[in-house]
């Protein structure tokens, strides 16, 4: 099933392999005081990714810094 946990892990692993910045890029935390969301930017000379992880089962909102990445992709969402 495309909505299964196994499918999610496969997609996540494929995304990580396709974007070496997630392993080797510079890590910059954002939203440090947010109680529901972990947020950070991973970047290198060629790519910049904004990562947001909602740690709860509820909708969450956050005031984000200006993000100048090329693309936006929601890999997985529950709300």
PDB file of C-alpha atoms in Angstrom:
ATOM      1  CA  UNK A   1       0.000   0.000   0.000  1.00  0.00           C
ATOM      2  CA  UNK A   2       1.362   3.475  -0.830  1.00  0.00           C
ATOM      3  CA  UNK A   3       0.212   4.746   2.584  1.00  0.00           C
ATOM      4  CA  UNK A   4       1.955   2.026   4.597  1.00  0.00           C
ATOM      5  CA  UNK A   5       4.840   2.583   6.975  1.00  0.00           C
ATOM      6  CA  UNK A   6       7.072   0.426   4.749  1.00  0.00           C
ATOM      7  CA  UNK A   7       6.286   2.650   1.752  1.00  0.00           C
ATOM      8  CA  UNK A   8       7.067   5.731   3.843  1.00  0.00           C
ATOM      9  CA  UNK A   9      10.464   4.321   4.883  1.00  0.00           C
ATOM     10  CA  UNK A  10      11.307   3.372   1.300  1.00  0.00           C
ATOM     11  CA  UNK A  11      10.431   6.849   0.068  1.00  0.00           C
ATOM     12  CA  UNK A  12      12.370   8.476   2.901  1.00  0.00           C
ATOM     13  CA  UNK A  13      15.489   6.364   2.260  1.00  0.00           C
ATOM     14  CA  UNK A  14      15.314   7.074  -1.482  1.00  0.00           C
ATOM     15  CA  UNK A  15      14.988  10.815  -0.771  1.00  0.00           C
ATOM     16  CA  UNK A  16      18.002  10.727   1.570  1.00  0.00           C
ATOM     17  CA  UNK A  17      20.110   8.877  -1.010  1.00  0.00           C
ATOM     18  CA  UNK A  18      19.116  11.385  -3.693  1.00  0.00           C
ATOM     19  CA  UNK A  19      20.138  14.340  -1.499  1.00  0.00           C
ATOM     20  CA  UNK A  20      23.645  13.920  -0.013  1.00  0.00           C
ATOM     21  CA  UNK A  21      23.182  17.288   1.732  1.00  0.00           C
ATOM     22  CA  UNK A  22      21.079  15.410   4.303  1.00  0.00           C
ATOM     23  CA  UNK A  23      24.154  13.454   5.344  1.00  0.00           C
ATOM     24  CA  UNK A  24      27.043  15.819   4.659  1.00  0.00           C
ATOM     25  CA  UNK A  25      25.539  19.300   4.623  1.00  0.00           C
ATOM     26  CA  UNK A  26      25.759  21.994   7.270  1.00  0.00           C
ATOM     27  CA  UNK A  27      23.060  21.712   9.957  1.00  0.00           C
ATOM     28  CA  UNK A  28      21.281  24.885  11.158  1.00  0.00           C
ATOM     29  CA  UNK A  29      18.500  24.416  13.723  1.00  0.00           C
ATOM     30  CA  UNK A  30      15.427  26.658  13.587  1.00  0.00           C
ATOM     31  CA  UNK A  31      12.287  26.780  15.770  1.00  0.00           C
ATOM     32  CA  UNK A  32      14.430  25.899  18.791  1.00  0.00           C
ATOM     33  CA  UNK A  33      11.717  26.750  21.323  1.00  0.00           C
ATOM     34  CA  UNK A  34       8.771  25.219  19.444  1.00  0.00           C
ATOM     35  CA  UNK A  35       7.016  22.556  21.496  1.00  0.00           C
ATOM     36  CA  UNK A  36       5.543  20.569  18.573  1.00  0.00           C
ATOM     37  CA  UNK A  37       7.935  20.952  15.645  1.00  0.00           C
ATOM     38  CA  UNK A  38      11.591  20.176  15.099  1.00  0.00           C
ATOM     39  CA  UNK A  39      12.897  22.384  12.318  1.00  0.00           C
ATOM     40  CA  UNK A  40      16.287  22.703  10.674  1.00  0.00           C
ATOM     41  CA  UNK A  41      18.031  23.597   7.434  1.00  0.00           C
ATOM     42  CA  UNK A  42      20.613  21.345   5.782  1.00  0.00           C
ATOM     43  CA  UNK A  43      22.705  22.990   3.098  1.00  0.00           C
ATOM     44  CA  UNK A  44      25.870  22.703   1.071  1.00  0.00           C
ATOM     45  CA  UNK A  45      27.242  24.468  -2.005  1.00  0.00           C
ATOM     46  CA  UNK A  46      24.592  22.980  -4.296  1.00  0.00           C
ATOM     47  CA  UNK A  47      21.444  22.413  -2.257  1.00  0.00           C
ATOM     48  CA  UNK A  48      19.428  23.796   0.630  1.00  0.00           C
ATOM     49  CA  UNK A  49      16.629  21.855   2.348  1.00  0.00           C
ATOM     50  CA  UNK A  50      14.195  22.985   5.022  1.00  0.00           C
ATOM     51  CA  UNK A  51      13.141  20.064   7.233  1.00  0.00           C
ATOM     52  CA  UNK A  52      10.093  20.283   9.509  1.00  0.00           C
ATOM     53  CA  UNK A  53       8.953  17.400  11.695  1.00  0.00           C
ATOM     54  CA  UNK A  54       5.711  17.570  13.656  1.00  0.00           C
ATOM     55  CA  UNK A  55       6.216  15.481  16.783  1.00  0.00           C
ATOM     56  CA  UNK A  56       2.522  15.348  17.640  1.00  0.00           C
ATOM     57  CA  UNK A  57      -0.625  13.881  16.167  1.00  0.00           C
ATOM     58  CA  UNK A  58      -2.153  17.360  15.955  1.00  0.00           C
ATOM     59  CA  UNK A  59      -1.963  20.171  13.432  1.00  0.00           C
ATOM     60  CA  UNK A  60       0.878  22.547  14.207  1.00  0.00           C
ATOM     61  CA  UNK A  61       1.757  26.021  13.011  1.00  0.00           C
ATOM     62  CA  UNK A  62       5.000  27.924  13.149  1.00  0.00           C
ATOM     63  CA  UNK A  63       6.443  31.237  12.082  1.00  0.00           C
ATOM     64  CA  UNK A  64       9.194  30.274   9.655  1.00  0.00           C
ATOM     65  CA  UNK A  65      12.254  32.276   8.682  1.00  0.00           C
ATOM     66  CA  UNK A  66      12.594  33.354   5.064  1.00  0.00           C
ATOM     67  CA  UNK A  67      13.478  30.273   3.035  1.00  0.00           C
ATOM     68  CA  UNK A  68      15.208  30.668  -0.321  1.00  0.00           C
ATOM     69  CA  UNK A  69      15.260  27.045  -1.424  1.00  0.00           C
ATOM     70  CA  UNK A  70      14.481  26.106  -5.021  1.00  0.00           C
ATOM     71  CA  UNK A  71      11.688  23.627  -4.365  1.00  0.00           C
ATOM     72  CA  UNK A  72       9.227  22.707  -1.686  1.00  0.00           C
ATOM     73  CA  UNK A  73       8.260  19.090  -1.104  1.00  0.00           C
ATOM     74  CA  UNK A  74       6.087  17.565   1.546  1.00  0.00           C
ATOM     75  CA  UNK A  75       7.407  14.041   1.804  1.00  0.00           C
ATOM     76  CA  UNK A  76       4.825  12.882   4.313  1.00  0.00           C
ATOM     77  CA  UNK A  77       2.011  14.533   6.155  1.00  0.00           C
ATOM     78  CA  UNK A  78      -0.799  13.453   8.438  1.00  0.00           C
ATOM     79  CA  UNK A  79      -2.925  16.607   8.516  1.00  0.00           C
TER      80      UNK A  79
END
